[in-house]
Amino acid sequence: MKVTILLICSCLAWGGLGKPQFPDQEKDSLFWNTWAQRTLKNALTLQKLNQNTAKNLILFLGDGMGIPTVTAARILKGQLSRQSGEETQLEMDKFPFVALSKTYNTNAQVADSAGTATAFLCGVKANEGTVGVSAAAVRSQCNTTQGNEVTSILRWAKEAGKSVGIVTTTRVNHATPSAAYAHCVDRDWYSDGEMPAEAVRAGCKDIAMQLFENIPNIDVIMGGGRKYMFPKNQSDVEYPGEKKHFGTRIDRRNLVEEWNNRMKNKNAHYVWNKKELLSLNPNSVDYLLGLFEPGDLPYDLERNNETDPSLTEMVEVAIKILKKNPSGFYLLVEGGRIDHGHHDGKAKQALHEAVEMDQAIGHAGLMTSINDTLTVVTADHSHMFNFGGYTPRGNTIFGLASMLSDVDQKPFTAILYGNGPGFKVVNGLRENISTLDYEENNYKAQSAVPLSMETHGGEDVAVFAKGPMAHLLHGVHEQNYIPHVMAYAACIGQNRDHCMSSSGASSLSAALPNLTALLTLIRLLC
């Protein structure tokens, strides 16, 4: 009886919000038929494929952005605009081509971000925990590095004369961005301060050092990770009194100072806060190093708008600098803290990170053209995150399911994790969340299995694509296929033969009318 009363009250409370469960127009079958026909007409326009050469390449990587995260972020985006949410379109939803990517590492069914980054940046599947090396390299074994290095699409683009950039909300030497430039058998070797002494003696280099030494003059680098660039125990410019933010380098090198000295005659700028970043004139900047935090950037919900740039703001500056190159550019953009939010069981943080990345995707679209820019949006892996519980249309994505458990007669949120820190037992029973603020920013959603950190999920992730050769991303593919498509579209790396043949064919077709006219004239004269 108590359960029935609670359910009735819950329904009355929801219905009393003063908004219908769905718009009245949706009751009319004509609404759905018209929408479907409009979508069909749009789809038919895609029969003419965009086979241009891609001048520019942009890869947006939502770390941990599995398909349930995409769906929940879509609903959140709509609800932030006071809509019910389900019918909303993310910017990535508007991309005409979608594929699925198989994310496993060579030695792991459920992947980590290092091995996956090697796949979607270097075109080679690899072992978990390793970046920029093949599967012949063994994690943490320094002597397996040499001879097993693999290069990334960022390097291929740089060698082809394009400008290149990395923008991330994590440390610039974190797993995803590091695979673009480093060759390291351990993703955790951020600086020599995190490396075993024997690995340093054996000649292995930390990831921060490789950022500045492996690919000379990366045009734009923005993110966090400041402390890994400075000598051990050197205080941080932003947090001078906090020891956890002090420099970590045992070799006493100041990598930022070295970069400044090397780049002093090249229109190069180092910035460490939003004010400095936005005060720059991109037209007079050729190289930019922006390190905005000692570690990762703060979650977007906790970001200081005065000192910390958003992902969208960083992307805007990056594109303005990179697009000055007449040969085009390659840009890697990582929404890296989606992953961190999920690991912490903080779904609200994770989903707001995803919405911010989607805004950056839309902004990049306004600054580029689908005629010459291939844009790809994907994830490295998924998470043990989901939502359900027969929630009604428009139910807040962070709210309760519309039913109680028929086992313990307690409410539960629509969002749940398969494992993670949200597992809690009180007096031998599942915690009653009705007394908690489950819509608070750092609420840890309940999980089925107790873990200090929630884990990745093993299912396929989506790949969204638009622009030249985007149609090559279709169906179900191995994750390492992605950079091969992007390189093919831009005629860089291994994929140049078709460009030369296309160029020859174009020259021939251009010459044919003149040749035909000449033959006609000869016939008339003869």
Coordinates of C-alpha atoms in Angstrom, one line a residue:
M1 CA 0.0 0.0 0.0
K2 CA 2.8 2.4 0.9
V3 CA 4.6 1.7 -2.4
T4 CA 1.4 2.5 -4.3
I5 CA 0.8 5.7 -2.5
L6 CA 4.4 6.8 -3.2
L7 CA 4.1 6.0 -6.9
I8 CA 0.8 7.9 -7.1
C9 CA 2.4 10.9 -5.4
S10 CA 5.4 10.7 -7.6
C11 CA 3.2 10.8 -10.7
L12 CA 1.1 13.6 -9.4
A13 CA 4.2 15.6 -8.6
W14 CA 5.5 15.1 -12.1
G15 CA 2.2 15.9 -13.7
G16 CA 1.9 19.0 -11.5
L17 CA 4.9 20.7 -13.1
G18 CA 2.6 22.3 -15.6
K19 CA 4.1 20.9 -18.8
P20 CA 2.7 18.0 -20.9
Q21 CA 4.5 14.7 -21.1
F22 CA 5.1 15.5 -24.8
P23 CA 4.1 18.3 -27.2
D24 CA 0.5 18.2 -28.6
Q25 CA 1.8 18.2 -32.2
E26 CA 3.4 14.8 -31.6
K27 CA -0.1 13.3 -31.2
D28 CA -0.7 13.9 -34.9
S29 CA 0.7 11.2 -37.2
L30 CA 1.4 13.9 -39.8
F31 CA 4.1 15.4 -37.6
W32 CA 6.1 12.2 -37.6
N33 CA 5.5 11.5 -41.3
T34 CA 6.6 15.0 -42.3
W35 CA 9.7 14.8 -40.1
A36 CA 10.7 11.4 -41.6
Q37 CA 10.1 12.6 -45.1
R38 CA 12.3 15.7 -44.5
T39 CA 15.0 13.4 -43.1
L40 CA 14.7 11.2 -46.1
K41 CA 15.2 14.1 -48.5
N42 CA 18.2 15.2 -46.6
A43 CA 19.6 11.6 -46.8
L44 CA 19.1 11.5 -50.6
T45 CA 21.3 14.5 -51.0
L46 CA 24.2 12.4 -49.6
Q47 CA 24.1 10.2 -52.6
K48 CA 26.5 12.7 -54.2
L49 CA 29.6 11.9 -52.2
N50 CA 32.1 14.6 -51.1
Q51 CA 35.3 13.3 -52.6
N52 CA 37.3 16.5 -52.3
T53 CA 40.8 16.5 -50.8
A54 CA 40.6 17.5 -47.2
K55 CA 42.8 20.5 -46.6
N56 CA 42.0 20.4 -42.8
L57 CA 41.5 17.5 -40.4
I58 CA 39.8 17.8 -37.0
L59 CA 39.4 14.9 -34.6
F60 CA 37.2 15.4 -31.6
L61 CA 37.8 12.7 -29.0
G62 CA 35.3 12.4 -26.1
D63 CA 37.3 10.3 -23.6
G64 CA 34.9 7.7 -22.3
M65 CA 32.0 9.0 -24.4
G66 CA 30.1 5.8 -25.0
I67 CA 26.8 5.7 -26.7
P68 CA 24.8 5.9 -23.4
T69 CA 26.8 9.0 -22.6
V70 CA 26.0 10.5 -26.0
T71 CA 22.3 9.9 -25.5
A72 CA 22.2 11.3 -22.0
A73 CA 24.2 14.3 -23.0
R74 CA 21.7 15.0 -25.8
I75 CA 18.9 15.0 -23.2
L76 CA 20.8 17.2 -20.9
K77 CA 21.6 19.7 -23.7
G78 CA 17.8 20.0 -24.4
Q79 CA 16.9 20.3 -20.8
L80 CA 19.5 23.1 -20.3
S81 CA 17.4 24.9 -23.0
R82 CA 14.2 24.2 -21.1
Q83 CA 13.1 21.4 -23.5
S84 CA 12.2 17.8 -22.6
G85 CA 15.5 16.8 -24.1
E86 CA 14.9 13.6 -26.0
E87 CA 14.2 15.3 -29.3
T88 CA 17.2 17.6 -29.1
Q89 CA 20.1 17.3 -31.6
L90 CA 23.7 17.3 -30.6
E91 CA 26.0 18.9 -33.0
M92 CA 27.5 15.5 -33.6
D93 CA 24.0 14.1 -34.3
K94 CA 23.9 16.4 -37.4
F95 CA 26.9 14.7 -39.0
P96 CA 25.8 12.7 -42.1
F97 CA 27.9 9.6 -41.6
V98 CA 28.1 7.3 -38.5
A99 CA 30.1 4.2 -37.9
L100 CA 30.9 1.9 -34.9
S101 CA 34.4 1.4 -33.7
K102 CA 35.7 -1.7 -32.0
T103 CA 37.8 -0.5 -29.0
Y104 CA 39.6 -3.5 -27.6
N105 CA 43.4 -3.3 -27.1
T106 CA 45.6 -6.1 -28.4
N107 CA 45.9 -7.5 -24.9
A108 CA 42.6 -6.3 -23.4
Q109 CA 39.0 -7.0 -24.1
V110 CA 38.0 -3.8 -22.2
A111 CA 40.4 -1.1 -23.4
D112 CA 42.3 1.8 -21.7
S113 CA 42.9 5.2 -23.2
A114 CA 46.5 4.7 -24.1
G115 CA 46.2 1.7 -26.3
T116 CA 43.1 3.2 -27.9
A117 CA 44.8 6.5 -28.6
T118 CA 47.6 4.7 -30.4
A119 CA 44.9 3.1 -32.5
F120 CA 43.0 6.2 -33.5
L121 CA 46.1 8.4 -33.9
C122 CA 48.8 6.0 -35.1
G123 CA 46.6 3.5 -37.1
V124 CA 48.0 0.5 -35.1
K125 CA 46.3 -1.5 -32.3
A126 CA 48.5 -1.7 -29.2
N127 CA 48.7 -3.0 -25.6
E128 CA 46.9 -1.2 -22.8
G129 CA 49.0 1.4 -21.0
T130 CA 51.3 2.1 -23.9
V131 CA 51.4 5.1 -26.3
G132 CA 52.9 5.4 -29.7
V133 CA 54.4 1.9 -29.8
S134 CA 53.2 -1.3 -31.4
A135 CA 51.9 -4.3 -29.5
A136 CA 55.5 -5.7 -29.5
A137 CA 56.2 -3.2 -26.7
V138 CA 55.4 -4.4 -23.2
R139 CA 54.1 -2.0 -20.6
S140 CA 56.7 -0.6 -18.2
Q141 CA 59.5 -2.5 -19.9
C142 CA 61.8 0.3 -21.2
N143 CA 63.9 -2.0 -23.3
T144 CA 60.9 -2.9 -25.5
T145 CA 60.5 0.7 -26.7
Q146 CA 63.3 0.9 -29.3
G147 CA 62.3 -0.4 -32.7
N148 CA 58.6 -0.6 -31.9
E149 CA 57.8 3.1 -32.3
V150 CA 54.8 4.0 -34.5
T151 CA 54.1 7.5 -35.8
S152 CA 50.9 9.4 -35.6
I153 CA 48.7 11.3 -38.1
L154 CA 49.7 14.5 -36.4
R155 CA 53.3 13.8 -37.5
W156 CA 52.1 12.8 -41.0
A157 CA 50.3 16.1 -41.2
K158 CA 53.3 18.1 -40.0
E159 CA 55.6 16.4 -42.5
A160 CA 53.2 17.2 -45.3
G161 CA 53.5 20.9 -44.4
K162 CA 50.3 21.4 -42.4
S163 CA 50.1 23.2 -39.1
V164 CA 49.2 20.9 -36.2
G165 CA 47.6 21.3 -32.8
I166 CA 46.5 19.6 -29.6
V167 CA 43.8 20.9 -27.3
T168 CA 42.7 18.9 -24.3
T169 CA 40.9 19.4 -20.9
T170 CA 43.4 16.9 -19.3
R171 CA 47.1 17.2 -19.0
V172 CA 48.8 17.7 -22.4
N173 CA 50.9 14.6 -21.5
H174 CA 47.9 12.4 -20.6
A175 CA 47.1 9.2 -22.5
T176 CA 45.2 10.6 -25.4
P177 CA 47.3 13.6 -26.5
S178 CA 50.6 11.8 -25.7
A179 CA 50.0 9.2 -28.5
A180 CA 50.1 12.0 -31.0
Y181 CA 53.8 12.7 -30.3
A182 CA 55.3 10.3 -27.8
H183 CA 56.6 6.7 -27.9
C184 CA 56.3 5.4 -24.3
V185 CA 55.8 2.0 -22.8
D186 CA 54.0 3.5 -19.8
R187 CA 51.3 6.2 -20.0
D188 CA 52.1 7.2 -16.4
W189 CA 55.6 8.4 -17.1
Y190 CA 54.4 12.0 -17.2
S191 CA 57.8 13.4 -16.2
D192 CA 61.1 11.7 -15.1
G193 CA 59.7 12.2 -11.5
E194 CA 57.1 9.4 -12.2
M195 CA 59.6 7.0 -13.9
P196 CA 61.6 4.2 -12.3
A197 CA 65.3 5.1 -12.0
E198 CA 66.3 2.1 -14.1
A199 CA 64.1 3.3 -17.0
V200 CA 65.7 6.7 -16.9
R201 CA 69.2 5.2 -16.8
A202 CA 68.2 2.9 -19.7
G203 CA 67.5 6.0 -21.8
C204 CA 63.7 6.0 -21.9
K205 CA 62.3 9.5 -22.1
D206 CA 59.3 10.9 -20.1
I207 CA 56.3 12.0 -22.0
A208 CA 56.6 15.7 -21.2
M209 CA 60.1 15.8 -22.6
Q210 CA 58.9 14.0 -25.8
L211 CA 56.2 16.6 -26.3
F212 CA 58.9 19.2 -27.0
E213 CA 61.5 17.0 -28.6
N214 CA 59.9 14.4 -30.8
I215 CA 58.0 16.6 -33.3
P216 CA 59.7 19.9 -33.6
N217 CA 57.5 23.0 -33.4
I218 CA 54.0 21.6 -32.8
D219 CA 52.1 24.8 -33.6
V220 CA 49.4 24.8 -30.9
I221 CA 49.5 23.0 -27.5
M222 CA 46.8 23.7 -25.0
G223 CA 45.6 21.9 -21.8
G224 CA 46.9 21.2 -18.3
G225 CA 50.0 19.5 -17.0
R226 CA 52.1 22.5 -16.0
K227 CA 53.9 20.8 -13.1
Y228 CA 55.5 18.2 -15.3
M229 CA 57.4 20.9 -17.1
F230 CA 59.2 22.4 -14.2
P231 CA 62.0 21.4 -11.8
K232 CA 61.0 19.3 -8.7
N233 CA 59.7 21.5 -5.8
Q234 CA 59.5 24.6 -7.9
S235 CA 56.3 26.4 -6.8
D236 CA 53.5 26.9 -9.3
V237 CA 52.7 30.3 -10.7
E238 CA 49.0 30.0 -9.9
Y239 CA 49.2 28.0 -6.6
P240 CA 52.5 29.0 -5.1
G241 CA 51.7 27.7 -1.6
E242 CA 50.3 24.3 -2.6
K243 CA 53.0 21.6 -2.6
K244 CA 50.9 19.1 -4.6
H245 CA 51.2 21.5 -7.6
F246 CA 55.0 22.0 -7.3
G247 CA 57.2 20.9 -10.2
T248 CA 58.1 17.2 -10.6
R249 CA 61.2 17.1 -12.8
I250 CA 64.1 15.4 -11.2
D251 CA 66.4 16.4 -14.1
R252 CA 65.8 20.1 -13.0
R253 CA 64.9 21.0 -16.6
N254 CA 62.5 23.9 -17.2
L255 CA 60.8 22.7 -20.4
V256 CA 58.7 25.9 -20.7
E257 CA 61.7 28.1 -20.5
E258 CA 63.5 25.9 -23.0
W259 CA 60.5 26.2 -25.4
N260 CA 60.4 30.0 -25.0
N261 CA 64.2 30.3 -25.7
R262 CA 63.9 28.0 -28.8
M263 CA 60.9 29.8 -30.2
K264 CA 61.7 33.4 -29.3
N265 CA 62.1 34.6 -32.9
K266 CA 59.0 32.7 -34.2
N267 CA 56.0 34.7 -33.1
A268 CA 55.5 32.2 -30.2
H269 CA 53.6 32.8 -27.0
Y270 CA 53.4 30.9 -23.7
V271 CA 50.2 31.6 -21.6
W272 CA 48.9 30.1 -18.4
N273 CA 45.5 31.7 -17.9
K274 CA 42.4 32.7 -19.8
K275 CA 43.1 36.4 -19.7
E276 CA 46.5 35.9 -21.4
L277 CA 45.0 33.5 -23.9
L278 CA 42.2 35.8 -25.0
S279 CA 44.4 38.8 -25.1
L280 CA 46.4 37.3 -28.0
N281 CA 45.8 38.4 -31.6
P282 CA 45.8 35.0 -33.4
N283 CA 47.0 36.8 -36.6
S284 CA 50.3 37.6 -35.0
V285 CA 50.7 34.2 -33.3
D286 CA 52.3 31.3 -35.1
Y287 CA 53.1 29.1 -32.1
L288 CA 51.2 28.8 -28.9
L289 CA 51.8 26.9 -25.7
G290 CA 49.0 27.2 -23.1
L291 CA 49.3 25.3 -19.8
F292 CA 46.4 26.4 -17.7
E293 CA 46.6 24.1 -14.7
P294 CA 49.3 22.1 -12.9
G295 CA 47.3 18.9 -13.6
D296 CA 44.0 18.5 -15.4
L297 CA 41.8 21.4 -16.1
P298 CA 38.8 21.7 -13.7
Y299 CA 35.4 20.2 -14.6
D300 CA 33.4 22.7 -16.7
L301 CA 30.8 23.0 -13.9
E302 CA 33.6 24.1 -11.5
R303 CA 35.6 26.2 -13.9
N304 CA 36.7 29.7 -12.9
N305 CA 35.4 31.7 -15.8
E306 CA 37.9 34.4 -15.1
T307 CA 41.1 32.3 -15.1
D308 CA 40.3 29.0 -16.9
P309 CA 39.3 28.9 -20.6
S310 CA 36.6 26.6 -21.8
L311 CA 37.2 23.9 -24.4
T312 CA 35.2 26.0 -26.9
E313 CA 37.4 29.0 -26.2
M314 CA 40.6 27.0 -26.7
V315 CA 39.3 25.4 -29.9
E316 CA 38.4 28.9 -31.3
V317 CA 41.9 30.2 -30.7
A318 CA 43.6 27.1 -32.0
I319 CA 41.7 27.1 -35.3
K320 CA 42.3 30.9 -35.8
I321 CA 46.1 30.2 -35.5
L322 CA 46.2 27.0 -37.5
K323 CA 44.0 28.0 -40.4
K324 CA 46.5 30.7 -41.5
N325 CA 48.6 27.9 -43.1
P326 CA 47.6 27.7 -46.8
S327 CA 48.4 24.0 -46.7
G328 CA 45.8 23.4 -44.0
F329 CA 46.0 21.9 -40.5
Y330 CA 45.4 18.9 -38.3
L331 CA 43.8 19.4 -34.9
L332 CA 43.3 16.9 -32.1
V333 CA 40.7 18.1 -29.6
E334 CA 40.0 16.0 -26.4
G335 CA 37.1 16.3 -24.1
G336 CA 39.1 14.4 -21.6
R337 CA 37.2 14.9 -18.4
I338 CA 34.1 13.0 -19.5
D339 CA 36.1 10.0 -18.5
H340 CA 37.1 11.4 -15.1
G341 CA 33.6 12.2 -14.2
H342 CA 32.5 8.6 -14.9
H343 CA 35.4 7.1 -13.1
D344 CA 34.3 9.1 -10.0
G345 CA 30.7 8.1 -10.5
K346 CA 29.9 11.7 -11.0
A347 CA 27.5 11.5 -13.9
K348 CA 26.5 15.2 -13.8
Q349 CA 30.2 16.3 -14.2
A350 CA 30.7 13.8 -17.1
L351 CA 27.6 14.8 -19.0
H352 CA 28.3 18.5 -18.7
E353 CA 31.7 17.9 -20.1
A354 CA 30.1 16.1 -23.0
V355 CA 27.8 19.0 -23.6
E356 CA 30.7 21.4 -23.6
M357 CA 32.6 19.3 -26.1
D358 CA 29.5 19.3 -28.3
Q359 CA 29.4 23.1 -28.2
A360 CA 33.1 23.1 -29.3
I361 CA 32.2 20.8 -32.2
G362 CA 29.5 23.3 -33.3
H363 CA 31.8 26.2 -33.0
A364 CA 34.5 24.5 -35.0
G365 CA 31.9 23.8 -37.7
L366 CA 31.1 27.5 -38.0
M367 CA 34.8 28.3 -38.4
T368 CA 35.5 25.7 -41.2
S369 CA 33.8 24.3 -44.3
I370 CA 32.6 20.8 -45.1
N371 CA 34.0 21.4 -48.6
D372 CA 37.6 21.2 -47.4
T373 CA 37.5 20.1 -43.7
L374 CA 37.0 16.5 -42.6
T375 CA 35.7 16.5 -39.0
V376 CA 35.5 13.2 -37.0
V377 CA 34.0 12.8 -33.6
T378 CA 34.5 9.6 -31.6
A379 CA 35.4 8.1 -28.3
D380 CA 38.2 5.9 -27.2
H381 CA 36.1 3.6 -25.1
S382 CA 32.8 3.5 -23.1
H383 CA 32.0 3.3 -19.4
M384 CA 29.8 1.2 -17.1
F385 CA 27.3 4.0 -17.3
N386 CA 23.6 3.8 -18.3
F387 CA 20.2 5.2 -17.6
G388 CA 16.7 3.6 -17.5
G389 CA 13.9 2.7 -15.2
Y390 CA 10.9 3.6 -17.5
T391 CA 11.3 7.3 -16.9
P392 CA 8.6 9.5 -18.5
R393 CA 9.3 11.9 -21.3
G394 CA 11.1 15.0 -20.0
N395 CA 12.2 13.4 -16.8
T396 CA 15.3 15.3 -15.6
I397 CA 18.2 13.1 -16.7
F398 CA 19.6 13.3 -13.1
G399 CA 16.3 12.5 -11.5
L400 CA 14.5 9.5 -10.0
A401 CA 13.0 6.6 -12.0
S402 CA 9.3 6.7 -11.9
M403 CA 9.1 3.5 -9.9
L404 CA 10.3 2.0 -6.7
S405 CA 12.3 -1.2 -6.5
D406 CA 9.9 -4.1 -6.1
V407 CA 12.6 -5.8 -4.0
D408 CA 13.6 -3.3 -1.4
Q409 CA 10.8 -0.7 -2.0
K410 CA 13.2 2.2 -2.3
P411 CA 13.6 4.8 -5.1
F412 CA 16.5 4.8 -7.5
T413 CA 17.9 7.3 -10.0
A414 CA 17.5 6.7 -13.7
I415 CA 21.3 7.0 -14.0
L416 CA 23.2 4.0 -12.6
Y417 CA 26.7 2.5 -12.9
G418 CA 27.5 -1.2 -13.1
N419 CA 30.4 -0.6 -10.7
G420 CA 32.1 2.2 -9.0
P421 CA 32.2 4.3 -5.8
G422 CA 28.5 4.9 -5.6
F423 CA 27.8 1.5 -4.0
K424 CA 26.7 2.0 -0.4
V425 CA 25.0 -0.2 2.2
V426 CA 23.3 1.1 5.3
N427 CA 22.4 -1.4 8.0
G428 CA 22.9 -4.2 5.5
L429 CA 20.5 -2.6 3.0
R430 CA 20.8 -0.4 -0.1
E431 CA 21.0 3.2 0.8
N432 CA 17.8 5.2 0.6
I433 CA 18.6 8.0 -1.8
S434 CA 15.4 9.9 -1.1
T435 CA 17.2 11.8 1.7
L436 CA 20.1 12.8 -0.6
D437 CA 20.6 15.6 -3.1
Y438 CA 21.0 13.3 -6.1
E439 CA 21.1 16.3 -8.5
E440 CA 24.1 17.9 -6.8
N441 CA 27.1 18.3 -9.1
N442 CA 29.3 15.8 -7.3
Y443 CA 26.6 13.2 -6.4
K444 CA 28.0 9.7 -7.0
A445 CA 25.3 7.6 -8.6
Q446 CA 24.6 4.2 -7.2
S447 CA 26.5 1.3 -8.5
A448 CA 25.9 -2.5 -8.5
V449 CA 29.5 -3.4 -7.5
P450 CA 31.7 -1.5 -5.1
L451 CA 34.9 -0.1 -6.5
S452 CA 36.9 3.0 -5.6
M453 CA 36.9 3.9 -9.3
E454 CA 34.3 3.0 -11.9
T455 CA 35.7 1.1 -14.9
H456 CA 35.6 1.4 -18.6
G457 CA 33.0 -0.4 -20.7
G458 CA 33.8 -2.8 -23.5
E459 CA 31.1 -2.1 -26.1
D460 CA 31.7 -0.4 -29.5
V461 CA 31.6 3.4 -29.6
A462 CA 30.2 5.7 -32.3
V463 CA 32.2 7.5 -35.0
F464 CA 30.5 10.6 -36.5
A465 CA 32.0 12.1 -39.7
K466 CA 31.4 15.0 -42.1
G467 CA 33.4 16.6 -44.9
P468 CA 35.7 15.1 -47.6
M469 CA 35.7 11.3 -47.7
A470 CA 33.5 11.1 -44.6
H471 CA 31.5 8.3 -46.3
L472 CA 34.5 6.0 -45.7
L473 CA 33.5 5.9 -42.1
H474 CA 30.6 3.5 -42.2
G475 CA 29.6 0.2 -40.8
V476 CA 31.7 -1.5 -38.0
H477 CA 35.4 -1.0 -38.1
E478 CA 38.5 -1.6 -36.0
Q479 CA 39.5 1.6 -34.2
N480 CA 42.8 1.8 -35.9
Y481 CA 41.0 2.4 -39.2
I482 CA 40.1 6.0 -38.3
P483 CA 43.5 7.7 -39.0
H484 CA 43.9 5.8 -42.2
V485 CA 40.7 7.3 -43.5
M486 CA 41.6 10.8 -42.3
A487 CA 45.1 10.5 -43.9
Y488 CA 43.5 9.2 -47.2
A489 CA 41.2 12.2 -47.3
A490 CA 44.0 14.6 -46.8
C491 CA 46.6 12.8 -49.1
I492 CA 49.1 12.5 -46.3
G493 CA 51.1 9.6 -44.7
Q494 CA 50.8 6.4 -46.6
N495 CA 47.9 7.5 -48.7
R496 CA 49.2 9.7 -51.5
D497 CA 49.1 7.6 -54.7
H498 CA 45.3 8.2 -55.3
C499 CA 45.9 11.9 -55.0
M500 CA 48.6 11.9 -57.7
S501 CA 46.4 9.7 -60.0
S502 CA 43.4 12.0 -59.3
S503 CA 45.6 15.0 -60.1
G504 CA 46.6 13.4 -63.3
A505 CA 43.0 12.5 -64.2
S506 CA 42.0 16.1 -63.5
S507 CA 44.7 17.5 -65.7
L508 CA 43.7 15.1 -68.5
S509 CA 40.0 15.9 -68.2
A510 CA 40.9 19.6 -68.3
A511 CA 42.9 19.1 -71.4
L512 CA 40.4 17.0 -73.3
P513 CA 38.1 19.9 -74.5
N514 CA 41.2 21.6 -76.0
L515 CA 42.3 18.3 -77.6
T516 CA 38.9 17.7 -79.1
A517 CA 38.7 21.2 -80.5
L518 CA 42.2 20.8 -82.1
L519 CA 41.2 17.5 -83.7
T520 CA 38.0 19.1 -85.1
L521 CA 40.0 22.0 -86.5
I522 CA 42.4 19.5 -88.2
R523 CA 39.6 17.6 -89.8
L524 CA 38.0 20.8 -91.1
L525 CA 41.3 22.0 -92.6
C526 CA 42.1 18.7 -94.2

